[in-house]
Amino acid sequence: MKNDKYLKDKLTKNQIKKINETEDYLTSQIDKENNVEVEKVERYINLLRLFYALDVYIEQSGPITIVKNASQEF
């Protein structure tokens, strides 16, 4: 995952559409003057982007287990 610094840029159009629809829905349900509620929505949307990005990465590379032992990596 080190090589994909901008993994979130690899989201599919469908994933981006779902994220945007979710953000629009959640934003319409909250008090936009309440900074705590706005922050919660922003954090949730960020988590969605990360989860979708991880799905893309796992589909590309398959599941990987890395074991670090001192300076060795397996």
PDB file of N, CA and C in Angstrom:
ATOM      1  N   MET A   1       0.823  -1.189   0.000  1.00  0.00           N
ATOM      2  CA  MET A   1       0.000   0.000   0.000  1.00  0.00           C
ATOM      3  C   MET A   1       0.867   1.252   0.000  1.00  0.00           C
ATOM      4  N   LYS A   2       2.146   1.086   0.251  1.00  0.00           N
ATOM      5  CA  LYS A   2       3.056   2.217   0.269  1.00  0.00           C
ATOM      6  C   LYS A   2       3.143   2.889  -1.097  1.00  0.00           C
ATOM      7  N   ASN A   3       3.016   2.101  -2.165  1.00  0.00           N
ATOM      8  CA  ASN A   3       3.142   2.650  -3.514  1.00  0.00           C
ATOM      9  C   ASN A   3       1.915   3.437  -3.952  1.00  0.00           C
ATOM     10  N   ASP A   4       0.770   3.178  -3.348  1.00  0.00           N
ATOM     11  CA  ASP A   4      -0.471   3.857  -3.721  1.00  0.00           C
ATOM     12  C   ASP A   4      -0.766   4.972  -2.734  1.00  0.00           C
ATOM     13  N   LYS A   5      -0.035   6.078  -2.849  1.00  0.00           N
ATOM     14  CA  LYS A   5      -0.218   7.193  -1.923  1.00  0.00           C
ATOM     15  C   LYS A   5      -1.589   7.832  -2.079  1.00  0.00           C
ATOM     16  N   TYR A   6      -2.126   7.778  -3.269  1.00  0.00           N
ATOM     17  CA  TYR A   6      -3.414   8.422  -3.541  1.00  0.00           C
ATOM     18  C   TYR A   6      -4.445   7.367  -3.894  1.00  0.00           C
ATOM     19  N   LEU A   7      -4.554   6.377  -3.042  1.00  0.00           N
ATOM     20  CA  LEU A   7      -5.459   5.260  -3.292  1.00  0.00           C
ATOM     21  C   LEU A   7      -6.903   5.721  -3.396  1.00  0.00           C
ATOM     22  N   LYS A   8      -7.262   6.774  -2.639  1.00  0.00           N
ATOM     23  CA  LYS A   8      -8.643   7.269  -2.688  1.00  0.00           C
ATOM     24  C   LYS A   8      -8.998   7.809  -4.070  1.00  0.00           C
ATOM     25  N   ASP A   9      -7.969   8.150  -4.891  1.00  0.00           N
ATOM     26  CA  ASP A   9      -8.231   8.623  -6.246  1.00  0.00           C
ATOM     27  C   ASP A   9      -8.654   7.485  -7.170  1.00  0.00           C
ATOM     28  N   LYS A  10      -8.506   6.248  -6.731  1.00  0.00           N
ATOM     29  CA  LYS A  10      -8.833   5.095  -7.566  1.00  0.00           C
ATOM     30  C   LYS A  10     -10.241   4.562  -7.327  1.00  0.00           C
ATOM     31  N   LEU A  11     -11.056   5.312  -6.610  1.00  0.00           N
ATOM     32  CA  LEU A  11     -12.427   4.879  -6.374  1.00  0.00           C
ATOM     33  C   LEU A  11     -13.195   4.851  -7.687  1.00  0.00           C
ATOM     34  N   THR A  12     -14.131   3.918  -7.798  1.00  0.00           N
ATOM     35  CA  THR A  12     -14.947   3.838  -9.003  1.00  0.00           C
ATOM     36  C   THR A  12     -15.995   4.950  -8.995  1.00  0.00           C
ATOM     37  N   LYS A  13     -16.548   5.220 -10.156  1.00  0.00           N
ATOM     38  CA  LYS A  13     -17.583   6.253 -10.258  1.00  0.00           C
ATOM     39  C   LYS A  13     -18.793   5.896  -9.400  1.00  0.00           C
ATOM     40  N   ASN A  14     -19.129   4.617  -9.355  1.00  0.00           N
ATOM     41  CA  ASN A  14     -20.263   4.170  -8.548  1.00  0.00           C
ATOM     42  C   ASN A  14     -20.000   4.399  -7.059  1.00  0.00           C
ATOM     43  N   GLN A  15     -18.789   4.117  -6.612  1.00  0.00           N
ATOM     44  CA  GLN A  15     -18.441   4.339  -5.209  1.00  0.00           C
ATOM     45  C   GLN A  15     -18.502   5.822  -4.866  1.00  0.00           C
ATOM     46  N   ILE A  16     -17.974   6.650  -5.747  1.00  0.00           N
ATOM     47  CA  ILE A  16     -17.997   8.099  -5.518  1.00  0.00           C
ATOM     48  C   ILE A  16     -19.435   8.594  -5.469  1.00  0.00           C
ATOM     49  N   LYS A  17     -20.275   8.056  -6.359  1.00  0.00           N
ATOM     50  CA  LYS A  17     -21.684   8.446  -6.375  1.00  0.00           C
ATOM     51  C   LYS A  17     -22.361   8.080  -5.057  1.00  0.00           C
ATOM     52  N   LYS A  18     -22.105   6.865  -4.557  1.00  0.00           N
ATOM     53  CA  LYS A  18     -22.698   6.433  -3.287  1.00  0.00           C
ATOM     54  C   LYS A  18     -22.236   7.321  -2.135  1.00  0.00           C
ATOM     55  N   ILE A  19     -20.962   7.655  -2.128  1.00  0.00           N
ATOM     56  CA  ILE A  19     -20.417   8.506  -1.069  1.00  0.00           C
ATOM     57  C   ILE A  19     -21.070   9.880  -1.111  1.00  0.00           C
ATOM     58  N   ASN A  20     -21.175  10.456  -2.301  1.00  0.00           N
ATOM     59  CA  ASN A  20     -21.784  11.783  -2.436  1.00  0.00           C
ATOM     60  C   ASN A  20     -23.259  11.769  -2.038  1.00  0.00           C
ATOM     61  N   GLU A  21     -23.977  10.719  -2.428  1.00  0.00           N
ATOM     62  CA  GLU A  21     -25.388  10.615  -2.045  1.00  0.00           C
ATOM     63  C   GLU A  21     -25.534  10.484  -0.533  1.00  0.00           C
ATOM     64  N   THR A  22     -24.673   9.710   0.072  1.00  0.00           N
ATOM     65  CA  THR A  22     -24.705   9.545   1.529  1.00  0.00           C
ATOM     66  C   THR A  22     -24.404  10.860   2.218  1.00  0.00           C
ATOM     67  N   GLU A  23     -23.408  11.569   1.718  1.00  0.00           N
ATOM     68  CA  GLU A  23     -23.052  12.862   2.312  1.00  0.00           C
ATOM     69  C   GLU A  23     -24.198  13.858   2.181  1.00  0.00           C
ATOM     70  N   ASP A  24     -24.827  13.900   1.018  1.00  0.00           N
ATOM     71  CA  ASP A  24     -25.964  14.806   0.819  1.00  0.00           C
ATOM     72  C   ASP A  24     -27.112  14.465   1.766  1.00  0.00           C
ATOM     73  N   TYR A  25     -27.402  13.169   1.897  1.00  0.00           N
ATOM     74  CA  TYR A  25     -28.490  12.748   2.778  1.00  0.00           C
ATOM     75  C   TYR A  25     -28.190  13.110   4.226  1.00  0.00           C
ATOM     76  N   LEU A  26     -27.006  12.756   4.695  1.00  0.00           N
ATOM     77  CA  LEU A  26     -26.663  13.033   6.094  1.00  0.00           C
ATOM     78  C   LEU A  26     -26.629  14.532   6.373  1.00  0.00           C
ATOM     79  N   THR A  27     -26.125  15.300   5.433  1.00  0.00           N
ATOM     80  CA  THR A  27     -26.067  16.750   5.602  1.00  0.00           C
ATOM     81  C   THR A  27     -27.465  17.343   5.685  1.00  0.00           C
ATOM     82  N   SER A  28     -28.397  16.768   4.940  1.00  0.00           N
ATOM     83  CA  SER A  28     -29.770  17.287   4.982  1.00  0.00           C
ATOM     84  C   SER A  28     -30.473  16.939   6.295  1.00  0.00           C
ATOM     85  N   GLN A  29     -29.962  15.952   7.020  1.00  0.00           N
ATOM     86  CA  GLN A  29     -30.599  15.499   8.253  1.00  0.00           C
ATOM     87  C   GLN A  29     -30.085  16.204   9.509  1.00  0.00           C
ATOM     88  N   ILE A  30     -29.024  16.983   9.378  1.00  0.00           N
ATOM     89  CA  ILE A  30     -28.416  17.581  10.573  1.00  0.00           C
ATOM     90  C   ILE A  30     -28.615  19.092  10.593  1.00  0.00           C
ATOM     91  N   ASP A  31     -28.318  19.668  11.750  1.00  0.00           N
ATOM     92  CA  ASP A  31     -28.293  21.117  11.907  1.00  0.00           C
ATOM     93  C   ASP A  31     -26.917  21.594  11.454  1.00  0.00           C
ATOM     94  N   LYS A  32     -26.868  22.281  10.329  1.00  0.00           N
ATOM     95  CA  LYS A  32     -25.589  22.697   9.745  1.00  0.00           C
ATOM     96  C   LYS A  32     -24.866  23.755  10.573  1.00  0.00           C
ATOM     97  N   GLU A  33     -25.570  24.354  11.521  1.00  0.00           N
ATOM     98  CA  GLU A  33     -24.951  25.335  12.412  1.00  0.00           C
ATOM     99  C   GLU A  33     -24.241  24.655  13.585  1.00  0.00           C
ATOM    100  N   ASN A  34     -24.540  23.389  13.795  1.00  0.00           N
ATOM    101  CA  ASN A  34     -23.940  22.635  14.890  1.00  0.00           C
ATOM    102  C   ASN A  34     -22.639  21.998  14.394  1.00  0.00           C
ATOM    103  N   ASN A  35     -21.521  22.532  14.854  1.00  0.00           N
ATOM    104  CA  ASN A  35     -20.217  22.063  14.378  1.00  0.00           C
ATOM    105  C   ASN A  35     -19.939  20.607  14.733  1.00  0.00           C
ATOM    106  N   VAL A  36     -20.479  20.139  15.835  1.00  0.00           N
ATOM    107  CA  VAL A  36     -20.269  18.747  16.237  1.00  0.00           C
ATOM    108  C   VAL A  36     -20.940  17.807  15.236  1.00  0.00           C
ATOM    109  N   GLU A  37     -22.155  18.120  14.845  1.00  0.00           N
ATOM    110  CA  GLU A  37     -22.860  17.279  13.878  1.00  0.00           C
ATOM    111  C   GLU A  37     -22.173  17.308  12.516  1.00  0.00           C
ATOM    112  N   VAL A  38     -21.729  18.475  12.104  1.00  0.00           N
ATOM    113  CA  VAL A  38     -21.022  18.596  10.823  1.00  0.00           C
ATOM    114  C   VAL A  38     -19.735  17.770  10.857  1.00  0.00           C
ATOM    115  N   GLU A  39     -19.010  17.846  11.964  1.00  0.00           N
ATOM    116  CA  GLU A  39     -17.775  17.075  12.119  1.00  0.00           C
ATOM    117  C   GLU A  39     -18.042  15.573  12.057  1.00  0.00           C
ATOM    118  N   LYS A  40     -19.125  15.124  12.662  1.00  0.00           N
ATOM    119  CA  LYS A  40     -19.475  13.699  12.633  1.00  0.00           C
ATOM    120  C   LYS A  40     -19.726  13.226  11.202  1.00  0.00           C
ATOM    121  N   VAL A  41     -20.440  14.030  10.442  1.00  0.00           N
ATOM    122  CA  VAL A  41     -20.718  13.666   9.046  1.00  0.00           C
ATOM    123  C   VAL A  41     -19.417  13.631   8.253  1.00  0.00           C
ATOM    124  N   GLU A  42     -18.562  14.626   8.439  1.00  0.00           N
ATOM    125  CA  GLU A  42     -17.293  14.669   7.710  1.00  0.00           C
ATOM    126  C   GLU A  42     -16.417  13.467   8.046  1.00  0.00           C
ATOM    127  N   ARG A  43     -16.374  13.096   9.314  1.00  0.00           N
ATOM    128  CA  ARG A  43     -15.579  11.928   9.715  1.00  0.00           C
ATOM    129  C   ARG A  43     -16.147  10.646   9.114  1.00  0.00           C
ATOM    130  N   TYR A  44     -17.462  10.520   9.119  1.00  0.00           N
ATOM    131  CA  TYR A  44     -18.087   9.324   8.566  1.00  0.00           C
ATOM    132  C   TYR A  44     -17.802   9.209   7.069  1.00  0.00           C
ATOM    133  N   ILE A  45     -17.913  10.314   6.357  1.00  0.00           N
ATOM    134  CA  ILE A  45     -17.650  10.305   4.916  1.00  0.00           C
ATOM    135  C   ILE A  45     -16.190   9.954   4.648  1.00  0.00           C
ATOM    136  N   ASN A  46     -15.282  10.467   5.459  1.00  0.00           N
ATOM    137  CA  ASN A  46     -13.870  10.121   5.304  1.00  0.00           C
ATOM    138  C   ASN A  46     -13.658   8.620   5.519  1.00  0.00           C
ATOM    139  N   LEU A  47     -14.328   8.050   6.517  1.00  0.00           N
ATOM    140  CA  LEU A  47     -14.227   6.607   6.741  1.00  0.00           C
ATOM    141  C   LEU A  47     -14.770   5.814   5.550  1.00  0.00           C
ATOM    142  N   LEU A  48     -15.870   6.276   4.972  1.00  0.00           N
ATOM    143  CA  LEU A  48     -16.409   5.601   3.782  1.00  0.00           C
ATOM    144  C   LEU A  48     -15.385   5.589   2.657  1.00  0.00           C
ATOM    145  N   ARG A  49     -14.756   6.734   2.417  1.00  0.00           N
ATOM    146  CA  ARG A  49     -13.734   6.808   1.364  1.00  0.00           C
ATOM    147  C   ARG A  49     -12.597   5.828   1.639  1.00  0.00           C
ATOM    148  N   LEU A  50     -12.163   5.773   2.886  1.00  0.00           N
ATOM    149  CA  LEU A  50     -11.072   4.859   3.236  1.00  0.00           C
ATOM    150  C   LEU A  50     -11.483   3.399   3.066  1.00  0.00           C
ATOM    151  N   PHE A  51     -12.691   3.050   3.494  1.00  0.00           N
ATOM    152  CA  PHE A  51     -13.147   1.667   3.353  1.00  0.00           C
ATOM    153  C   PHE A  51     -13.265   1.269   1.885  1.00  0.00           C
ATOM    154  N   TYR A  52     -13.822   2.151   1.065  1.00  0.00           N
ATOM    155  CA  TYR A  52     -13.911   1.853  -0.363  1.00  0.00           C
ATOM    156  C   TYR A  52     -12.523   1.752  -0.982  1.00  0.00           C
ATOM    157  N   ALA A  53     -11.601   2.623  -0.578  1.00  0.00           N
ATOM    158  CA  ALA A  53     -10.234   2.575  -1.095  1.00  0.00           C
ATOM    159  C   ALA A  53      -9.559   1.265  -0.696  1.00  0.00           C
ATOM    160  N   LEU A  54      -9.796   0.815   0.521  1.00  0.00           N
ATOM    161  CA  LEU A  54      -9.231  -0.468   0.946  1.00  0.00           C
ATOM    162  C   LEU A  54      -9.810  -1.617   0.132  1.00  0.00           C
ATOM    163  N   ASP A  55     -11.095  -1.558  -0.172  1.00  0.00           N
ATOM    164  CA  ASP A  55     -11.704  -2.587  -1.017  1.00  0.00           C
ATOM    165  C   ASP A  55     -11.023  -2.641  -2.380  1.00  0.00           C
ATOM    166  N   VAL A  56     -10.773  -1.471  -2.970  1.00  0.00           N
ATOM    167  CA  VAL A  56     -10.106  -1.404  -4.272  1.00  0.00           C
ATOM    168  C   VAL A  56      -8.711  -2.004  -4.166  1.00  0.00           C
ATOM    169  N   TYR A  57      -7.986  -1.639  -3.125  1.00  0.00           N
ATOM    170  CA  TYR A  57      -6.622  -2.137  -2.942  1.00  0.00           C
ATOM    171  C   TYR A  57      -6.597  -3.653  -2.769  1.00  0.00           C
ATOM    172  N   ILE A  58      -7.521  -4.188  -1.980  1.00  0.00           N
ATOM    173  CA  ILE A  58      -7.560  -5.634  -1.753  1.00  0.00           C
ATOM    174  C   ILE A  58      -7.928  -6.369  -3.034  1.00  0.00           C
ATOM    175  N   GLU A  59      -8.822  -5.806  -3.837  1.00  0.00           N
ATOM    176  CA  GLU A  59      -9.168  -6.422  -5.119  1.00  0.00           C
ATOM    177  C   GLU A  59      -7.965  -6.438  -6.052  1.00  0.00           C
ATOM    178  N   GLN A  60      -7.145  -5.377  -6.026  1.00  0.00           N
ATOM    179  CA  GLN A  60      -5.983  -5.289  -6.907  1.00  0.00           C
ATOM    180  C   GLN A  60      -4.871  -6.244  -6.488  1.00  0.00           C
ATOM    181  N   SER A  61      -4.581  -6.298  -5.202  1.00  0.00           N
ATOM    182  CA  SER A  61      -3.403  -7.036  -4.748  1.00  0.00           C
ATOM    183  C   SER A  61      -3.722  -8.339  -4.036  1.00  0.00           C
ATOM    184  N   GLY A  62      -4.970  -8.547  -3.694  1.00  0.00           N
ATOM    185  CA  GLY A  62      -5.331  -9.723  -2.919  1.00  0.00           C
ATOM    186  C   GLY A  62      -4.974  -9.511  -1.457  1.00  0.00           C
ATOM    187  N   PRO A  63      -5.495 -10.351  -0.594  1.00  0.00           N
ATOM    188  CA  PRO A  63      -5.180 -10.202   0.829  1.00  0.00           C
ATOM    189  C   PRO A  63      -3.696 -10.474   1.081  1.00  0.00           C
ATOM    190  N   ILE A  64      -3.081  -9.659   1.896  1.00  0.00           N
ATOM    191  CA  ILE A  64      -1.648  -9.757   2.166  1.00  0.00           C
ATOM    192  C   ILE A  64      -1.425  -9.722   3.671  1.00  0.00           C
ATOM    193  N   THR A  65      -0.498 -10.550   4.133  1.00  0.00           N
ATOM    194  CA  THR A  65      -0.067 -10.499   5.524  1.00  0.00           C
ATOM    195  C   THR A  65       1.420 -10.180   5.532  1.00  0.00           C
ATOM    196  N   ILE A  66       1.799  -9.109   6.204  1.00  0.00           N
ATOM    197  CA  ILE A  66       3.202  -8.719   6.302  1.00  0.00           C
ATOM    198  C   ILE A  66       3.632  -8.903   7.753  1.00  0.00           C
ATOM    199  N   VAL A  67       4.721  -9.636   7.931  1.00  0.00           N
ATOM    200  CA  VAL A  67       5.266  -9.872   9.265  1.00  0.00           C
ATOM    201  C   VAL A  67       6.616  -9.178   9.352  1.00  0.00           C
ATOM    202  N   LYS A  68       6.770  -8.278  10.320  1.00  0.00           N
ATOM    203  CA  LYS A  68       8.039  -7.579  10.503  1.00  0.00           C
ATOM    204  C   LYS A  68       8.748  -8.154  11.717  1.00  0.00           C
ATOM    205  N   ASN A  69      10.010  -8.506  11.522  1.00  0.00           N
ATOM    206  CA  ASN A  69      10.840  -9.034  12.589  1.00  0.00           C
ATOM    207  C   ASN A  69      12.156  -8.266  12.558  1.00  0.00           C
ATOM    208  N   ALA A  70      12.279  -7.297  13.450  1.00  0.00           N
ATOM    209  CA  ALA A  70      13.458  -6.412  13.484  1.00  0.00           C
ATOM    210  C   ALA A  70      13.583  -5.718  12.139  1.00  0.00           C
ATOM    211  N   SER A  71      14.634  -6.002  11.384  1.00  0.00           N
ATOM    212  CA  SER A  71      14.803  -5.330  10.089  1.00  0.00           C
ATOM    213  C   SER A  71      14.302  -6.182   8.937  1.00  0.00           C
ATOM    214  N   GLN A  72      13.791  -7.374   9.224  1.00  0.00           N
ATOM    215  CA  GLN A  72      13.296  -8.261   8.180  1.00  0.00           C
ATOM    216  C   GLN A  72      11.795  -8.070   7.981  1.00  0.00           C
ATOM    217  N   GLU A  73      11.382  -8.278   6.754  1.00  0.00           N
ATOM    218  CA  GLU A  73       9.959  -8.179   6.428  1.00  0.00           C
ATOM    219  C   GLU A  73       9.583  -9.354   5.542  1.00  0.00           C
ATOM    220  N   PHE A  74       8.551 -10.085   5.929  1.00  0.00           N
ATOM    221  CA  PHE A  74       8.122 -11.268   5.173  1.00  0.00           C
ATOM    222  C   PHE A  74       6.726 -11.062   4.636  1.00  0.00           C
TER     223      PHE A  74
END
